[in-house]
Short mmCIF file of C-alpha atoms in Angstrom, two decimals:
data_model
loop_
_atom_site.label_atom_id
_atom_site.label_comp_id
_atom_site.label_asym_id
_atom_site.label_seq_id
_atom_site.Cartn_x
_atom_site.Cartn_y
_atom_site.Cartn_z
CA UNK A 250 1.79 6.12 -0.97
CA UNK A 251 1.94 9.82 -1.60
CA UNK A 252 -0.48 12.46 -2.82
CA UNK A 253 -0.04 14.98 -5.60
CA UNK A 254 -0.85 18.61 -5.06
CA UNK A 255 -2.15 19.14 -8.60
CA UNK A 256 -5.96 19.14 -8.94
CA UNK A 257 -7.53 17.07 -11.69
CA UNK A 258 -8.17 19.10 -14.83
CA UNK A 259 -11.57 17.54 -15.41
CA UNK A 260 -13.10 19.26 -12.40
CA UNK A 261 -12.70 22.78 -11.06
CA UNK A 262 -9.68 22.85 -8.74
CA UNK A 263 -10.30 22.84 -5.03
CA UNK A 264 -9.52 26.10 -3.30
CA UNK A 265 -8.99 27.37 0.19
CA UNK A 266 -11.96 29.72 -0.07
CA UNK A 267 -15.02 29.86 2.16
CA UNK A 268 -16.92 27.35 -0.01
CA UNK A 269 -14.91 24.52 1.57
CA UNK A 270 -16.89 23.11 4.49
CA UNK A 271 -14.62 21.83 7.22
CA UNK A 272 -16.88 19.27 8.90
CA UNK A 273 -17.58 17.37 5.62
CA UNK A 274 -13.85 17.31 4.81
CA UNK A 275 -13.06 15.98 8.27
CA UNK A 276 -15.73 13.33 7.79
CA UNK A 277 -14.34 12.49 4.36
CA UNK A 278 -10.81 12.22 5.79
CA UNK A 279 -11.98 9.69 8.37
CA UNK A 280 -13.86 7.88 5.60
CA UNK A 281 -10.71 7.62 3.50
CA UNK A 282 -8.83 6.36 6.55
CA UNK A 283 -11.39 3.57 6.86
CA UNK A 284 -11.27 2.78 3.13
CA UNK A 285 -7.54 2.24 3.43
CA UNK A 286 -8.03 0.13 6.54
CA UNK A 287 -10.27 -2.15 4.47
CA UNK A 288 -7.89 -2.25 1.48
CA UNK A 289 -4.82 -3.05 3.56
CA UNK A 290 -6.72 -5.54 5.74
CA UNK A 291 -7.50 -7.62 2.65
CA UNK A 292 -3.91 -7.46 1.41
CA UNK A 293 -2.16 -8.11 4.72
CA UNK A 294 -4.60 -10.76 5.88
CA UNK A 295 -4.55 -12.45 2.49
CA UNK A 296 -0.82 -12.33 1.84
CA UNK A 297 0.26 -12.92 5.43
CA UNK A 298 -2.19 -15.56 6.70
CA UNK A 299 -4.95 -16.76 4.36
CA UNK A 300 -2.91 -17.53 1.23
CA UNK A 301 -0.06 -19.26 3.13
CA UNK A 302 -2.58 -21.47 4.93
CA UNK A 303 -4.46 -22.39 1.75
CA UNK A 304 -1.27 -23.07 -0.20
CA UNK A 305 0.23 -25.15 2.60
CA UNK A 306 -3.00 -27.15 2.83
CA UNK A 307 -2.81 -28.04 -0.86
CA UNK A 308 0.86 -29.13 -0.86
CA UNK A 309 2.89 -28.73 2.33
CA UNK A 310 6.18 -29.81 0.75
CA UNK A 311 6.02 -27.25 -2.08
CA UNK A 312 4.41 -24.41 -0.13
CA UNK A 313 7.24 -21.88 -0.49
CA UNK A 314 7.43 -22.13 -4.27
CA UNK A 315 3.66 -22.33 -4.68
CA UNK A 316 3.08 -19.22 -2.58
CA UNK A 317 5.61 -17.38 -4.72
CA UNK A 318 3.72 -18.53 -7.83
CA UNK A 319 0.38 -17.30 -6.47
CA UNK A 320 1.71 -13.88 -5.53
CA UNK A 321 3.62 -13.55 -8.80
CA UNK A 322 0.43 -14.12 -10.79
CA UNK A 323 -1.17 -11.33 -8.76
CA UNK A 324 1.82 -9.22 -9.76
CA UNK A 325 0.08 -8.76 -13.14
CA UNK A 326 -2.82 -6.99 -11.44
CA UNK A 327 -0.47 -4.70 -9.55
CA UNK A 328 1.25 -3.64 -12.77
CA UNK A 329 -1.81 -2.87 -14.85
CA UNK A 330 -4.98 -2.62 -12.78
CA UNK A 331 -4.31 0.49 -10.70
CA UNK A 332 -2.89 2.77 -13.42
CA UNK A 333 -5.56 1.75 -15.93
CA UNK A 334 -8.39 2.09 -13.39
CA UNK A 335 -7.07 5.50 -12.36
CA UNK A 336 -6.96 6.75 -15.95
CA UNK A 337 -10.39 5.32 -16.75
CA UNK A 338 -11.92 6.91 -13.66
CA UNK A 339 -10.55 10.27 -14.87
CA UNK A 340 -12.52 9.76 -18.08
CA UNK A 341 -15.74 8.47 -16.47
CA UNK A 342 -18.86 10.55 -17.03
CA UNK A 343 -21.87 9.62 -14.90
CA UNK A 344 -24.37 11.15 -12.52
CA UNK A 345 -22.60 9.29 -9.71
CA UNK A 346 -19.34 11.08 -10.46
CA UNK A 347 -16.01 9.79 -11.68
CA UNK A 348 -14.69 7.90 -8.66
CA UNK A 349 -17.79 6.32 -7.07
CA UNK A 350 -18.53 3.78 -9.87
CA UNK A 351 -14.98 2.47 -9.69
CA UNK A 352 -14.91 2.37 -5.90
CA UNK A 353 -18.16 0.39 -5.78
CA UNK A 354 -17.12 -1.89 -8.63
CA UNK A 355 -13.75 -2.54 -7.01
CA UNK A 356 -15.36 -3.31 -3.64
CA UNK A 357 -17.83 -5.78 -5.18
CA UNK A 358 -15.09 -7.54 -7.15
CA UNK A 359 -12.82 -7.73 -4.11
CA UNK A 360 -15.46 -9.06 -1.72
CA UNK A 361 -17.07 -11.52 -4.12
CA UNK A 362 -13.87 -13.28 -5.12
CA UNK A 363 -12.44 -13.11 -1.60
CA UNK A 364 -15.35 -15.28 -0.48
CA UNK A 365 -14.48 -17.74 -3.25
CA UNK A 366 -10.81 -17.99 -2.30
CA UNK A 367 -11.14 -20.87 0.24
CA UNK A 368 -13.16 -22.85 -2.34
CA UNK A 369 -10.23 -22.97 -4.77
CA UNK A 370 -8.94 -26.53 -4.88
CA UNK A 371 -5.62 -26.12 -6.69
CA UNK A 372 -2.68 -23.75 -6.66
CA UNK A 373 -3.64 -22.47 -10.13
CA UNK A 374 -7.23 -21.81 -9.01
CA UNK A 375 -5.99 -19.96 -5.91
CA UNK A 376 -3.70 -17.85 -8.10
CA UNK A 377 -6.49 -16.91 -10.51
CA UNK A 378 -9.00 -16.05 -7.77
CA UNK A 379 -6.42 -13.96 -5.91
CA UNK A 380 -5.58 -12.23 -9.19
CA UNK A 381 -9.19 -11.05 -9.51
CA UNK A 382 -9.21 -9.97 -5.84
CA UNK A 383 -6.15 -7.84 -6.56
CA UNK A 384 -7.80 -6.29 -9.63
CA UNK A 385 -10.68 -5.25 -7.37
CA UNK A 386 -8.38 -3.91 -4.64
CA UNK A 387 -6.30 -1.88 -7.10
CA UNK A 388 -9.39 -0.48 -8.80
CA UNK A 389 -10.79 0.63 -5.44
CA UNK A 390 -7.49 2.16 -4.36
CA UNK A 391 -6.96 4.08 -7.61
CA UNK A 392 -10.37 5.74 -7.37
CA UNK A 393 -10.13 6.45 -3.63
CA UNK A 394 -6.70 8.08 -3.86
CA UNK A 395 -7.79 10.40 -6.68
CA UNK A 396 -10.50 11.86 -4.43
CA UNK A 397 -7.85 13.86 -2.56
CA UNK A 398 -6.81 16.24 -5.37
CA UNK A 399 -10.40 16.23 -6.64
CA UNK A 400 -11.99 17.52 -3.45
CA UNK A 401 -9.36 18.88 -1.06
CA UNK A 402 -7.75 22.32 -1.30
CA UNK A 403 -3.92 22.22 -1.23
CA UNK A 404 -3.77 23.51 2.34
CA UNK A 405 -5.80 20.54 3.58
CA UNK A 406 -4.03 17.72 1.75
CA UNK A 407 -1.26 17.21 4.28
CA UNK A 408 -3.80 16.28 6.94
CA UNK A 409 -5.64 13.79 4.78
CA UNK A 410 -2.31 12.29 3.70
CA UNK A 411 -1.53 11.62 7.35
CA UNK A 412 -4.98 10.08 7.86
CA UNK A 413 -4.42 7.74 4.91
CA UNK A 414 -1.03 6.78 6.35
CA UNK A 415 -2.68 5.88 9.66
CA UNK A 416 -5.32 3.90 7.75
CA UNK A 417 -2.61 1.93 5.95
CA UNK A 418 -0.93 1.15 9.26
CA UNK A 419 -4.11 0.09 11.03
CA UNK A 420 -5.26 -1.93 8.02
CA UNK A 421 -2.03 -3.92 7.95
CA UNK A 422 -2.57 -4.90 11.57
CA UNK A 423 -6.33 -5.50 11.27
CA UNK A 424 -5.85 -7.93 8.39
CA UNK A 425 -3.31 -10.03 10.29
CA UNK A 426 -5.38 -9.95 13.50
CA UNK A 427 -8.63 -10.95 11.77
CA UNK A 428 -7.06 -13.60 9.56
CA UNK A 429 -4.75 -14.97 12.25
CA UNK A 430 -7.34 -14.96 15.02
CA UNK A 431 -10.01 -16.71 12.92
CA UNK A 432 -7.77 -18.84 10.67
CA UNK A 433 -9.13 -22.10 12.14
CA UNK A 434 -12.79 -21.07 11.78
CA UNK A 435 -13.43 -21.92 8.17
CA UNK A 436 -14.98 -19.11 6.13
CA UNK A 437 -15.16 -16.63 9.02
CA UNK A 438 -12.04 -14.53 8.23
CA UNK A 439 -13.05 -14.29 4.57
CA UNK A 440 -16.58 -13.20 5.46
CA UNK A 441 -15.34 -10.60 7.96
CA UNK A 442 -12.89 -9.05 5.50
CA UNK A 443 -15.43 -9.09 2.65
CA UNK A 444 -18.09 -7.41 4.80
CA UNK A 445 -15.56 -4.85 6.02
CA UNK A 446 -14.82 -3.77 2.44
CA UNK A 447 -18.50 -3.61 1.44
CA UNK A 448 -19.60 -1.74 4.58
CA UNK A 449 -16.78 0.81 4.55
CA UNK A 450 -17.03 1.61 0.83
CA UNK A 451 -20.84 1.65 0.93
CA UNK A 452 -20.91 4.14 3.79
CA UNK A 453 -18.21 6.26 2.22
CA UNK A 454 -19.94 6.76 -1.14
CA UNK A 455 -23.29 7.46 0.56
CA UNK A 456 -21.93 9.97 3.10
CA UNK A 457 -19.45 11.63 0.71
CA UNK A 458 -21.29 11.91 -2.57
CA UNK A 459 -19.15 12.38 -5.64
CA UNK A 460 -20.28 15.38 -7.76
CA UNK A 461 -21.93 14.37 -11.03
CA UNK A 462 -19.54 14.25 -13.98
CA UNK A 463 -22.26 13.64 -16.59
CA UNK A 464 -22.04 17.18 -17.94
CA UNK A 465 -18.24 17.37 -18.16
CA UNK A 466 -16.60 17.50 -21.57
CA UNK A 467 -15.21 14.21 -22.79
CA UNK A 468 -11.50 14.24 -23.54
CA UNK A 469 -10.55 12.40 -26.72
CA UNK A 470 -7.15 10.73 -26.88
CA UNK A 471 -5.51 8.06 -29.00
CA UNK A 472 -4.44 4.71 -27.61
CA UNK A 473 -0.82 5.70 -28.20
CA UNK A 474 -1.16 8.91 -26.18
CA UNK A 475 -3.06 7.04 -23.45
CA UNK A 476 -0.22 4.55 -23.03
CA UNK A 477 2.48 7.19 -23.33
CA UNK A 478 1.00 9.00 -20.35
CA UNK A 479 2.11 6.19 -18.03
CA UNK A 480 5.83 6.79 -18.67
CA UNK A 481 7.76 9.26 -16.54
CA UNK A 482 11.29 9.83 -17.82
CA UNK A 483 14.01 9.38 -15.15
CA UNK A 484 16.25 11.70 -17.20
CA UNK A 485 13.73 14.55 -17.14
CA UNK A 486 12.64 13.91 -13.56
CA UNK A 487 15.64 12.45 -11.67
CA UNK A 488 14.34 13.39 -8.22
CA UNK A 489 11.17 11.39 -8.82
CA UNK A 490 13.22 8.44 -10.12
CA UNK A 491 15.45 8.40 -7.04
CA UNK A 492 12.45 8.68 -4.71
CA UNK A 493 10.60 5.95 -6.60
CA UNK A 494 13.62 3.63 -6.41
CA UNK A 495 14.14 4.37 -2.72
CA UNK A 496 10.54 3.57 -1.86
CA UNK A 497 10.68 0.44 -4.02
CA UNK A 498 13.64 -0.96 -2.07
CA UNK A 499 12.31 0.08 1.34
CA UNK A 500 9.00 -1.69 0.70
CA UNK A 501 10.73 -4.88 -0.50
CA UNK A 502 12.87 -4.85 2.63
CA UNK A 503 9.84 -4.44 4.87
CA UNK A 504 7.47 -6.91 3.20
CA UNK A 505 9.93 -9.72 2.41
CA UNK A 506 9.90 -11.09 5.94
CA UNK A 507 6.25 -10.13 6.45
CA UNK A 508 5.00 -12.25 3.54
CA UNK A 509 6.67 -15.39 4.86
CA UNK A 510 6.02 -14.52 8.50
CA UNK A 511 3.73 -17.52 9.08
CA UNK A 512 6.23 -19.99 7.63
CA UNK A 513 9.04 -18.33 9.60
CA UNK A 514 7.11 -18.87 12.83
CA UNK A 515 6.55 -22.52 11.95
CA UNK A 516 9.78 -23.59 10.28
CA UNK A 517 12.32 -21.19 11.82
CA UNK A 518 10.94 -20.44 15.28
CA UNK A 519 9.32 -23.88 15.71
CA UNK A 520 5.66 -23.11 16.50
CA UNK A 521 2.80 -25.40 15.55
CA UNK A 522 0.25 -24.40 12.92
CA UNK A 523 -2.31 -23.35 15.54
CA UNK A 524 0.29 -21.53 17.65
CA UNK A 525 1.70 -19.69 14.64
CA UNK A 526 -1.73 -18.44 13.54
CA UNK A 527 -2.45 -17.06 17.01
CA UNK A 528 1.05 -15.65 17.48
CA UNK A 529 0.90 -13.91 14.09
CA UNK A 530 -2.09 -11.94 15.37
CA UNK A 531 -0.10 -10.92 18.46
CA UNK A 532 2.79 -9.81 16.25
CA UNK A 533 0.35 -7.71 14.25
CA UNK A 534 -0.70 -5.83 17.38
CA UNK A 535 2.93 -5.27 18.45
CA UNK A 536 3.84 -4.03 14.97
CA UNK A 537 0.86 -1.66 15.00
CA UNK A 538 1.88 -0.19 18.36
CA UNK A 539 5.40 0.44 17.08
CA UNK A 540 4.18 2.12 13.89
CA UNK A 541 1.67 4.36 15.66
CA UNK A 542 4.19 5.46 18.29
CA UNK A 543 6.66 6.65 15.67
CA UNK A 544 4.35 7.75 12.85
CA UNK A 545 2.25 10.15 14.91
CA UNK A 546 5.23 12.32 15.88
CA UNK A 547 7.67 11.90 13.00
CA UNK A 548 5.69 13.82 10.39
CA UNK A 549 5.11 16.74 12.76
CA UNK A 550 8.79 16.83 13.77
CA UNK A 551 9.92 16.67 10.13
CA UNK A 552 7.72 19.67 9.32
CA UNK A 553 9.13 21.56 12.30
CA UNK A 554 12.78 21.06 11.33
CA UNK A 555 12.12 21.28 7.58
CA UNK A 556 14.04 18.11 6.74
CA UNK A 557 13.03 14.70 5.32
CA UNK A 558 16.19 12.77 4.40
CA UNK A 559 17.59 12.30 7.93
CA UNK A 560 14.31 10.69 8.99
CA UNK A 561 14.45 8.24 6.07
CA UNK A 562 18.01 7.28 7.01
CA UNK A 563 17.05 6.87 10.66
CA UNK A 564 14.08 4.68 9.77
CA UNK A 565 16.29 2.39 7.68
CA UNK A 566 18.75 2.00 10.58
CA UNK A 567 15.95 1.04 12.99
CA UNK A 568 14.43 -1.43 10.51
CA UNK A 569 17.85 -2.97 9.88
CA UNK A 570 18.35 -3.50 13.62
CA UNK A 571 14.91 -5.08 13.81
CA UNK A 572 15.62 -7.47 10.94
CA UNK A 573 18.85 -8.54 12.64
CA UNK A 574 17.14 -9.63 15.88
CA UNK A 575 15.67 -12.97 14.63
CA UNK A 576 19.12 -13.88 13.32
CA UNK A 577 20.56 -13.58 16.82
CA UNK A 578 17.50 -14.46 18.94
CA UNK A 579 15.33 -16.96 16.99
CA UNK A 580 12.66 -17.19 19.69
CA UNK A 581 9.15 -15.85 20.22
CA UNK A 582 10.60 -13.10 22.41
CA UNK A 583 13.07 -12.16 19.71
CA UNK A 584 10.32 -12.11 17.08
CA UNK A 585 8.18 -9.79 19.21
CA UNK A 586 11.14 -7.42 19.65
CA UNK A 587 11.68 -7.61 15.89
CA UNK A 588 8.03 -6.73 15.21
CA UNK A 589 8.07 -3.75 17.57
CA UNK A 590 11.32 -2.25 16.23
CA UNK A 591 10.28 -2.91 12.63
CA UNK A 592 7.07 -1.02 13.38
CA UNK A 593 8.98 1.89 14.90
CA UNK A 594 11.21 2.18 11.84
CA UNK A 595 8.46 1.74 9.30
CA UNK A 596 6.27 4.25 11.13
CA UNK A 597 8.92 6.92 10.69
CA UNK A 598 9.32 6.01 7.04
CA UNK A 599 5.65 5.95 6.08
CA UNK A 600 4.96 9.34 7.69
CA UNK A 601 7.93 11.05 6.00
CA UNK A 602 7.58 9.27 2.67
CA UNK A 603 4.15 10.83 2.10
CA UNK A 604 5.63 14.32 2.40
CA UNK A 605 8.76 13.54 0.40
CA UNK A 606 6.94 12.09 -2.59
CA UNK A 607 4.59 15.06 -2.95
CA UNK A 608 7.64 17.31 -3.30
CA UNK A 609 9.18 15.36 -6.20
CA UNK A 610 6.06 14.35 -8.17
CA UNK A 611 6.48 15.47 -11.84
CA UNK A 612 2.87 16.69 -12.03
CA UNK A 613 3.69 19.24 -9.35
CA UNK A 614 6.11 20.88 -11.76
CA UNK A 615 4.28 20.28 -15.05
CA UNK A 616 0.72 21.14 -14.07
CA UNK A 617 -2.43 19.92 -15.81
CA UNK A 618 -1.82 16.22 -15.25
CA UNK A 619 -4.45 13.60 -14.60
CA UNK A 620 -4.93 12.97 -10.88
CA UNK A 621 -6.05 9.36 -11.09
CA UNK A 622 -3.28 8.33 -13.47
CA UNK A 623 -0.48 10.21 -11.69
CA UNK A 624 -1.35 8.85 -8.28
CA UNK A 625 -1.69 5.33 -9.64
CA UNK A 626 1.75 5.50 -11.24
CA UNK A 627 3.16 6.67 -7.93
CA UNK A 628 1.37 3.80 -6.19
CA UNK A 629 3.36 1.30 -8.26
CA UNK A 630 6.39 2.10 -6.10
CA UNK A 631 4.48 0.38 -3.30
CA UNK A 632 2.37 -2.27 -5.03
CA UNK A 633 5.09 -3.67 -7.31
CA UNK A 634 7.59 -4.47 -4.54
CA UNK A 635 4.78 -5.91 -2.42
CA UNK A 636 4.03 -8.29 -5.27
CA UNK A 637 7.69 -9.06 -6.00
CA UNK A 638 8.94 -9.59 -2.44
CA UNK A 639 7.46 -13.12 -2.05
CA UNK A 640 9.24 -14.34 -5.19
CA UNK A 641 12.53 -12.78 -4.08
CA UNK A 642 12.18 -14.27 -0.60
CA UNK A 643 11.23 -17.69 -2.03
CA UNK A 644 14.30 -17.70 -4.26
CA UNK A 645 16.54 -16.82 -1.31
CA UNK A 646 15.02 -19.55 0.88
CA UNK A 647 15.40 -22.13 -1.90
CA UNK A 648 18.98 -21.18 -2.70
CA UNK A 649 20.21 -20.91 0.90
CA UNK A 650 17.97 -23.60 2.42
CA UNK A 651 16.62 -21.40 5.22
CA UNK A 652 14.90 -18.19 6.28
CA UNK A 653 17.90 -16.22 7.66
CA UNK A 654 18.62 -15.03 4.12
CA UNK A 655 15.24 -13.27 4.11
CA UNK A 656 16.27 -11.13 7.08
CA UNK A 657 19.75 -10.44 5.68
CA UNK A 658 18.34 -9.36 2.32
CA UNK A 659 15.82 -7.15 4.12
CA UNK A 660 18.67 -5.32 5.85
CA UNK A 661 20.43 -4.80 2.51
CA UNK A 662 17.27 -3.51 0.78
CA UNK A 663 16.30 -0.97 3.44
CA UNK A 664 19.83 0.37 3.70
CA UNK A 665 20.04 0.75 -0.08
CA UNK A 666 16.70 2.53 0.04
CA UNK A 667 18.17 5.07 2.44
CA UNK A 668 21.24 5.56 0.23
CA UNK A 669 19.09 6.35 -2.83
CA UNK A 670 17.42 9.25 -1.03
CA UNK A 671 20.68 11.19 -0.89
CA UNK A 672 20.79 12.28 -4.60
CA UNK A 673 17.36 13.93 -4.38
CA UNK A 674 17.88 17.69 -4.76
CA UNK A 675 14.38 19.05 -4.19
CA UNK A 676 14.20 17.72 -0.61
CA UNK A 677 16.54 18.33 2.33
#
């Protein structure tokens, strides 16, 4: 995920002047970090632990295909929900501001249907409930991301971008730890994740009040113009297209093996259901350590040397080595080494990717673009491959009859992602 440097036209642009109060911005940055912890905890815990357990409980023999079906249905939400919610939040006029109503609505939708997920008794019901959860998550994310250009001056956006990156990393681990550690305790993991979303979003909107938008002029636009705004021409903006494609492939390579991690532990490594749930939580911690170790220093070092591309290439090499380990050492020790190295590589990537994408975003060159819509379009480079990776992995497992193909394809995807960075001209 990356952040544009163009302020939303509906509100006065943020400046670096004395009116900006540093303590509130620091508080807001930590609040956004926590919002992303909650968002990613739901997604990682749901996709990595909760959904695989529910689907396997309904039909063990068809679990791989059924999980792919469930995540593919949610793919619809990832295509439409975030861009539409971002654009609609831009147009919202209320005394609670433009973003708060959508953050609160998204949190309520996410939490309410998350609690209903374990009650779904069929694969179709699970798919539909998870679809609504994803609509809520994407609505929340679209509104939260747009707060950055709304309320931060350009000179402060790099810091909040880093905070959001840390939140994404921690959230990925928290979701797996909560879901894996409490997987055998009935509704507990669902309740914990639902309360996390409600508490974090509730505190954020209370402590960081969104300025009223009730008095802002309403912008009139036709349905045709509204839809046209979601298309960014690769011919006119080739750097953005290359960066988008690179991120797309890198995310598929990373999440392919993560989505089927529980089944890999059971069917490839040989752990029992109970052992795999517990071990998945341990892997989440190891992955988090790897990401934090590399992410905290990579962004700073990239700024110091003034280069981005070499770090992307290096991250792909490290992730490729990580994905190769389970092929050679299919044991719990090998999987832990894989998790740590994968975290190291992905930590480098996620810290550099934030900076790279802000430098190729079309709105940065055009000016006057809608913050919510632009950021949501950019977010598709992450959400779409997350939604597609389970189906790709399922097809590979079905065709080849095993999970090694998932790791091999991951290596191919992350290396291709590194190759597609090379044509970008605006970034060194």
